[in-house]
XYZ file of C-alpha atoms in Angstrom:
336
model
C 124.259 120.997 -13.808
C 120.343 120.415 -13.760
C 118.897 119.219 -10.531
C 117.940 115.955 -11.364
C 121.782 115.206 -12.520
C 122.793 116.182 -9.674
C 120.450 114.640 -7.645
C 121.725 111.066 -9.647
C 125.370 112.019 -8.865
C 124.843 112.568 -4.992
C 123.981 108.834 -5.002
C 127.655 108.058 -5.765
C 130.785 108.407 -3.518
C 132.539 111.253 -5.366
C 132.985 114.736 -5.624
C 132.231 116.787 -8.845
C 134.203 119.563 -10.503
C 132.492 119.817 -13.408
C 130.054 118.311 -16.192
C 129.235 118.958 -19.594
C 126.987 117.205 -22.022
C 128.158 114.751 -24.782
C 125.744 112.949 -26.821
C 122.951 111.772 -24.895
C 125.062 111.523 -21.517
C 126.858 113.701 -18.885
C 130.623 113.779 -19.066
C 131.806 114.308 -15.128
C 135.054 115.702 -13.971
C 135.564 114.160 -10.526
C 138.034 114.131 -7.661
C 138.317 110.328 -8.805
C 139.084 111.294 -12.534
C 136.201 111.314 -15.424
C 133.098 109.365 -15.750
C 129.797 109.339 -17.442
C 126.209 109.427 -16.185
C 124.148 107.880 -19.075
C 120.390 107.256 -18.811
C 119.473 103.416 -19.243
C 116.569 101.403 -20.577
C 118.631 97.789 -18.854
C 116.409 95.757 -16.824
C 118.057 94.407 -13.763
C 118.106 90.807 -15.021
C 120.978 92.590 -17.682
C 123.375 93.988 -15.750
C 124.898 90.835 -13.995
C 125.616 89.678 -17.643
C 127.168 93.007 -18.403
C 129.391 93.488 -15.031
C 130.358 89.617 -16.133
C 131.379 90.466 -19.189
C 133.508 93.586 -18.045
C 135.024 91.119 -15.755
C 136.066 88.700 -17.705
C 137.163 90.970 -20.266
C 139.726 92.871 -17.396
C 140.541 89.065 -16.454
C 142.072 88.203 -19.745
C 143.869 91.308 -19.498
C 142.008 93.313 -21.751
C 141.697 96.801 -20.076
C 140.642 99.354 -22.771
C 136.543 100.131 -21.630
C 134.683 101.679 -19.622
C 132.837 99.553 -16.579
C 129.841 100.552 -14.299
C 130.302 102.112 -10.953
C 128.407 101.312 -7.838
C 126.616 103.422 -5.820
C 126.358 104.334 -2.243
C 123.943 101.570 -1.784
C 126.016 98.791 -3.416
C 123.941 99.044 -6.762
C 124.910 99.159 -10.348
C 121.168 101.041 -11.489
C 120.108 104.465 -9.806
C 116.272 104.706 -10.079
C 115.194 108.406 -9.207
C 111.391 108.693 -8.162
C 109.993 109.574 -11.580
C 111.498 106.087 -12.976
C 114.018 106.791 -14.542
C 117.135 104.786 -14.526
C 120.800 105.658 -14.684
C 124.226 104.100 -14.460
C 127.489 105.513 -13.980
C 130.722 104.138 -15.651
C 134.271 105.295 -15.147
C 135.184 107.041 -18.292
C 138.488 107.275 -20.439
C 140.065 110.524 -21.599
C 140.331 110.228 -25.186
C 138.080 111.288 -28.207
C 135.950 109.533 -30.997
C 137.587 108.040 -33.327
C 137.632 110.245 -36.615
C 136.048 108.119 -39.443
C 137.885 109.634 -42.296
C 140.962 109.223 -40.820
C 142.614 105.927 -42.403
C 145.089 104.758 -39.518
C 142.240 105.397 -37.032
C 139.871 103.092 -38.652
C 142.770 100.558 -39.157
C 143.278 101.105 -35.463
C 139.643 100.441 -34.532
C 139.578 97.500 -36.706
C 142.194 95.440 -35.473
C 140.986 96.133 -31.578
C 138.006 94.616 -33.250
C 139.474 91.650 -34.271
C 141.585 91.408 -30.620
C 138.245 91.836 -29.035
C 136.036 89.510 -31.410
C 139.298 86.508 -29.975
C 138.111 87.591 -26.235
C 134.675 87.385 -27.069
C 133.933 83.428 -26.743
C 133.262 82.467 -23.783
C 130.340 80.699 -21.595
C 128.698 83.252 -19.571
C 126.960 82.625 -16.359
C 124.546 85.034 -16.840
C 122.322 85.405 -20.106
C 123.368 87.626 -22.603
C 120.831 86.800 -25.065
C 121.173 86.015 -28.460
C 120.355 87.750 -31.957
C 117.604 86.904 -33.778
C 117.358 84.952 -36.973
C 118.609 87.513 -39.850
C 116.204 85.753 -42.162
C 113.097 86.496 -40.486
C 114.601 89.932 -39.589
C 115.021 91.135 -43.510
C 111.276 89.566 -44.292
C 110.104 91.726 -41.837
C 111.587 94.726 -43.308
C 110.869 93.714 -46.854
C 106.488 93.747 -45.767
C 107.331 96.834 -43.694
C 109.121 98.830 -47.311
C 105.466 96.918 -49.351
C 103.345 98.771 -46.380
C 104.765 101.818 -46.555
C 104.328 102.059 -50.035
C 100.064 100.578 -50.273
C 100.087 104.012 -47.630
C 102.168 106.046 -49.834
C 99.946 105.475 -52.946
C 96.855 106.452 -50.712
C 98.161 109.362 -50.264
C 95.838 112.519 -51.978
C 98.469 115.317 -51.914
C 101.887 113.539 -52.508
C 104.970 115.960 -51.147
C 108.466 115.695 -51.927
C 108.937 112.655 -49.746
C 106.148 110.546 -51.361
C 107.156 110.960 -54.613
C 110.471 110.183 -54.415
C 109.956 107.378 -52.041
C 107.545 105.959 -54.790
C 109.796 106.580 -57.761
C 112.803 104.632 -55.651
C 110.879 101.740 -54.107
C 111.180 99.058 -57.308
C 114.965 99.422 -57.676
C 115.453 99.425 -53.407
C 112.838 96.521 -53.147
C 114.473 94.723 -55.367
C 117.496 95.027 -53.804
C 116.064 93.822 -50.239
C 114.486 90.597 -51.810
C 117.861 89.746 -53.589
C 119.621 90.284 -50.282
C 117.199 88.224 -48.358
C 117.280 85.505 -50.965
C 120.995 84.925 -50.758
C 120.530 85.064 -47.374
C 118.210 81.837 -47.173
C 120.596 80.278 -49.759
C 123.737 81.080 -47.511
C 125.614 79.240 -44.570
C 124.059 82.056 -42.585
C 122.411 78.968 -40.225
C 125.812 76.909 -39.896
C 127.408 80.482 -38.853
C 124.807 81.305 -36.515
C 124.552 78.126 -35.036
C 128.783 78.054 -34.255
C 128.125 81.203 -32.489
C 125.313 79.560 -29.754
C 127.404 76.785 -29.679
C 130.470 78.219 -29.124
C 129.748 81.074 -27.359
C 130.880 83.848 -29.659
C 129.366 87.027 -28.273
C 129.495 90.782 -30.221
C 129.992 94.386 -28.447
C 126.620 95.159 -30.753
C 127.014 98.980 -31.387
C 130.185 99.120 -32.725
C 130.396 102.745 -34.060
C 133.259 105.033 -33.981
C 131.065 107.521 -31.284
C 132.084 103.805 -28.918
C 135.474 104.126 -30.127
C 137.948 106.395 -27.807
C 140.876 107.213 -29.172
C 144.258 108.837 -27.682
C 144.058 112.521 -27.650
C 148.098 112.525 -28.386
C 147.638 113.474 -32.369
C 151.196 111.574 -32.724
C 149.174 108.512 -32.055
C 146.333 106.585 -33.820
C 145.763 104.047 -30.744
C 142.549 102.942 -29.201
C 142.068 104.342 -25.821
C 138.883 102.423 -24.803
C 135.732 100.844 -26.546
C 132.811 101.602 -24.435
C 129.138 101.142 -24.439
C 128.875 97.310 -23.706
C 125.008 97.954 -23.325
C 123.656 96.043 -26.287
C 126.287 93.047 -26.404
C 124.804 89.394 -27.283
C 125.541 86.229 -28.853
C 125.598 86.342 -32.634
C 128.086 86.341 -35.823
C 130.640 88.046 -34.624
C 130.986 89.589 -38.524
C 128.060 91.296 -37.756
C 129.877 94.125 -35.777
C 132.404 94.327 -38.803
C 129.751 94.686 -40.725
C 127.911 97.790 -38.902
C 132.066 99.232 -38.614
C 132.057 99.067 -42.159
C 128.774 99.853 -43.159
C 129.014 103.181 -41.318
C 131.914 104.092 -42.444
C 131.554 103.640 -46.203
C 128.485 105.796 -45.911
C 131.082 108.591 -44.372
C 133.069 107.859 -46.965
C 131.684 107.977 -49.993
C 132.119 104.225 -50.217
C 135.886 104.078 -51.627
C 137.054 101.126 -51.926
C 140.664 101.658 -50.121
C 138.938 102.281 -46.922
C 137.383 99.160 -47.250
C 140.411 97.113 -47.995
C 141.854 98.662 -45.153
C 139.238 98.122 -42.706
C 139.157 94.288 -43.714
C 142.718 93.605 -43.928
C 143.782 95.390 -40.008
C 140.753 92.885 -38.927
C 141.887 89.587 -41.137
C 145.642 89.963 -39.879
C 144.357 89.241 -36.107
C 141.376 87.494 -36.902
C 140.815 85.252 -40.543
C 137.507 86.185 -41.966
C 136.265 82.776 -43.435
C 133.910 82.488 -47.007
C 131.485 82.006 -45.089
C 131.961 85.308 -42.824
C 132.471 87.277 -46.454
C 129.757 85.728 -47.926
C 127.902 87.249 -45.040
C 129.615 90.845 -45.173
C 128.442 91.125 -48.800
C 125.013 89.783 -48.156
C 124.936 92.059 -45.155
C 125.469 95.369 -47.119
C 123.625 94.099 -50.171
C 120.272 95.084 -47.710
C 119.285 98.885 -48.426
C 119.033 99.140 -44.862
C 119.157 103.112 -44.681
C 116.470 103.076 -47.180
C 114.507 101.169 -44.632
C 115.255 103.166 -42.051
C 114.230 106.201 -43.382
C 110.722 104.636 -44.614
C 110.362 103.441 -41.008
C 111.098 106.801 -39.411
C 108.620 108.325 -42.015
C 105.491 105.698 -41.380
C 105.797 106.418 -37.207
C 106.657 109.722 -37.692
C 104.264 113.112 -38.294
C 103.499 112.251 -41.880
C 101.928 115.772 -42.429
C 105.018 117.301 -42.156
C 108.350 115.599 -43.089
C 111.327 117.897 -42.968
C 113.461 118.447 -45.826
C 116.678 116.441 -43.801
C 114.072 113.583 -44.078
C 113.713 113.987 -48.004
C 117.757 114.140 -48.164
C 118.168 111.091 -45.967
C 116.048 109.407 -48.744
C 117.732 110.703 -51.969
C 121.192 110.204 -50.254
C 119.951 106.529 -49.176
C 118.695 105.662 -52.909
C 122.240 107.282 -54.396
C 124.488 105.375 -52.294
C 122.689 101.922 -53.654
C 124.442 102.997 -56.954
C 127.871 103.374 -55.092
C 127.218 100.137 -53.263
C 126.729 98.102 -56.432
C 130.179 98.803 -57.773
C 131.759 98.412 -54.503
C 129.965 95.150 -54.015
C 132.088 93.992 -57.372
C 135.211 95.457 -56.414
C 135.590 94.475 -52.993
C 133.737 90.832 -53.303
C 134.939 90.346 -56.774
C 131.578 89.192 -58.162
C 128.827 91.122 -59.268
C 125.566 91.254 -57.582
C 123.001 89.236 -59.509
C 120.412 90.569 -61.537
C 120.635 93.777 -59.906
C-alpha cells in the first residue's frame, strides 16, 4: 500500500487486511468487509445530493450499490494536504459484468429499467441537469470543422492526418444529419418531462459500474455503483450509452441489440419518442469525435499507432452502424 493510501485509510474507522488496485481506485479488504477508496473531483455542494439519492434509493427498497462512508470526523470527502480529495464507499463482492455475455447484458438491462422507475423523484438537494443535446452536437460538429482547417495546415501529414482527412466528409456528414433530426425531434418535449417530472439518470452506465454475482450459475446484478455523475435528463440517455458501448464490443449484431431493448421495454415501455431518440443518439459518430478531440489536445507530433486504430476502427463501425440503424429502427437513415 503507498503511503498516501494509507494515510487516506487511517482517516476511517476500520482495519485493513489488504488492498489491491482496480481501475483507477483501491479495492480494500477490511475487518468490516470490502470497500473502495476512489479519488474524487465532487465539490462539497455534490455530495448531499448524492448521499440523498443513495438514501432514497435504500428507502424504496432498492439495495444493490455501493454508498459513501464517513470518516472519523463525520465527513463524506477526505482532503489530504496536497488537495486531493477522496471518498470511501462500501463495496460489493461481485465482478464486471462481461459484455459479450448475452444473459448478463439482459440482466443489466432490466436493473436498468427497475432503476430508471426509482429514478423520479424531487430531490432536496440539486442534482443538476444535462445540457441541451442540440447545442451539445453543434459544438462537436465546429470542433470535427476545426480539427480539420488544422489538419490541412499540416506540412508533413502522418498516418493520422491522412486518414482523418480522407474520413471527415462521410463522418461530418453523418454528425450534421444526426444533429438535424435532432432539432426536428421531440427531443425538447422529452427533455422538458424530465425537469418537470423529475426523472434523474445514474450517468455512466457502463458494464465496469455493473457488479455482477461471482456464482457462474447466476447472471444477476450484484450492485450498480458509481452514482458520481447522476443528473436530471432523458432517462434513454443511459440506455443509450449501455447500448452504444456494447455494440462497439460487439461488432454491432443486431441480436444483442434486440435483447438489450426488449429486457429494458418489459419493465419499462420505451415510447416513439424515446426510440426516436435512441436512433438519433447513435446516428452521432461520437467515437469519431472523440478520437479527433483526444488528437487536437493531445502531443500532435507524435500520435501513437492505438490512436490511428481508434480512428480506422471509429470510421469502420459507421458502416456497421448504418445497417444496424435499418434493422433495428426499421427505416433507413436519410441520405446517408
Amino acid at each position: 500500500m503507498q503511503e498516501l493510501e494509507q494515510n487516506v485509510l487511517e482517516q476511517y474507522n476500520m482495519e485493513i487486511s489488504s488492498t489491491r488496485k482496480i481501475r483507477g481506485a483501491v479495492l480494500c479488504d477490511t475487518n468490516r468487509g470490502w470497500f473502495l477508496l476512489k479519488e474524487v473531483s465532487l465539490t462539497a455542494n455534490r455530495i448531499p445530493a448524492l448521499c440523498e439519492l443513495y438514501e432514497y434509493l435504500r428507502t424504496e427498497g432498492y439495495t444493490h450499490l455501493d454508498h459513501i462512508e464517513m470518516n472519523r470526523e463525520g465527513g463524506h470527502i477526505t482532503e489530504m494536504e496536497n488537495g486531493e480529495k477522496y471518498i470511501l464507499k462500501r463495496w460489493c463482492d461481485g465482478k464486471e459484468c462481461e459484455i459479450r455475455r448475452s444473459e448478463e447484458l439482459v440482466e443489466a438491462s432490466a436493473e436498468l429499467a427497475k432503476l430508471h422507475l426509482l429514478l423520479q423523484h424531487p430531490m432536496e438537494n440539486k442534482c443538476g441537469q444535462a445540457e441541451h443535446l442540440v447545442k451539445i452536437y453543434e459544438k462537436h460538429d465546429r470542433e470535427l470543422k476545426k480539427v480539420r482547417r488544422f489538419i490541412r495546415k499540416v506540412p508533413l501529414k502522418g498516418e493520422f492526418e491522412c486518414a482523418f482527412l480522407k474520413a471527415f466528409d462521410s463522418m461530418y456528414e453523418w454528425a450534421q444529419a444526426a444533429t438535424e433530426e435532432l432539432g426536428n425531434s421531440d427531443y425538447e418535449k422529452l427533455r422538458n418531462d424530465c425537469f418537470l417530472t423529475g426523472k434523474m439518470i445514474h450517468g455512466e452506465y457502463n458494464y465496469h459500474n455493473i457488479l455482477m454475482c461471482r456464482d457462474m450459475r447466476s447472471s444477476k446484478v450484484a450492485a450498480i455503483t458509481n452514482f458520481e455523475k447522476f443528473h436530471q435528463d432523458v432517462q434513454v440517455e443511459d440506455l443509450y450509452y449501455f447500448l452504444r458501448k456494447t455494440m462497439e464490443k460487439n461488432g454491432w449484431k443486431e441480436r444483442f441489440a434486440d435483447a438489450v431493448l426488449n429486457a429494458y421495454s418489459a419493465i419499462r415501455p420505451i415510447s416513439p419518442d424515446e426510440m426516436d431518440y435512441l436512433r438519433i443518439r447513435l446516428m452521432y459518430p461520437e467515437k469519431f469525435w472523440k478520437v479527433a478531440s483526444v488528437y487536437y489536445h493531445s502531443n500532435k507530433a507524435w500520435m501513437s499507432v492505438k490512436n490511428v486504430e481508434k480512428l480506422q476502427t471509429a470510421v469502420m463501425q459507421m458502416k456497421q452502424k448504418k445497417k444496424f440503424l435499418k434493422a433495428v429502427f426499421n427505416e433507413p437513415v436519410q441520405g446517408l
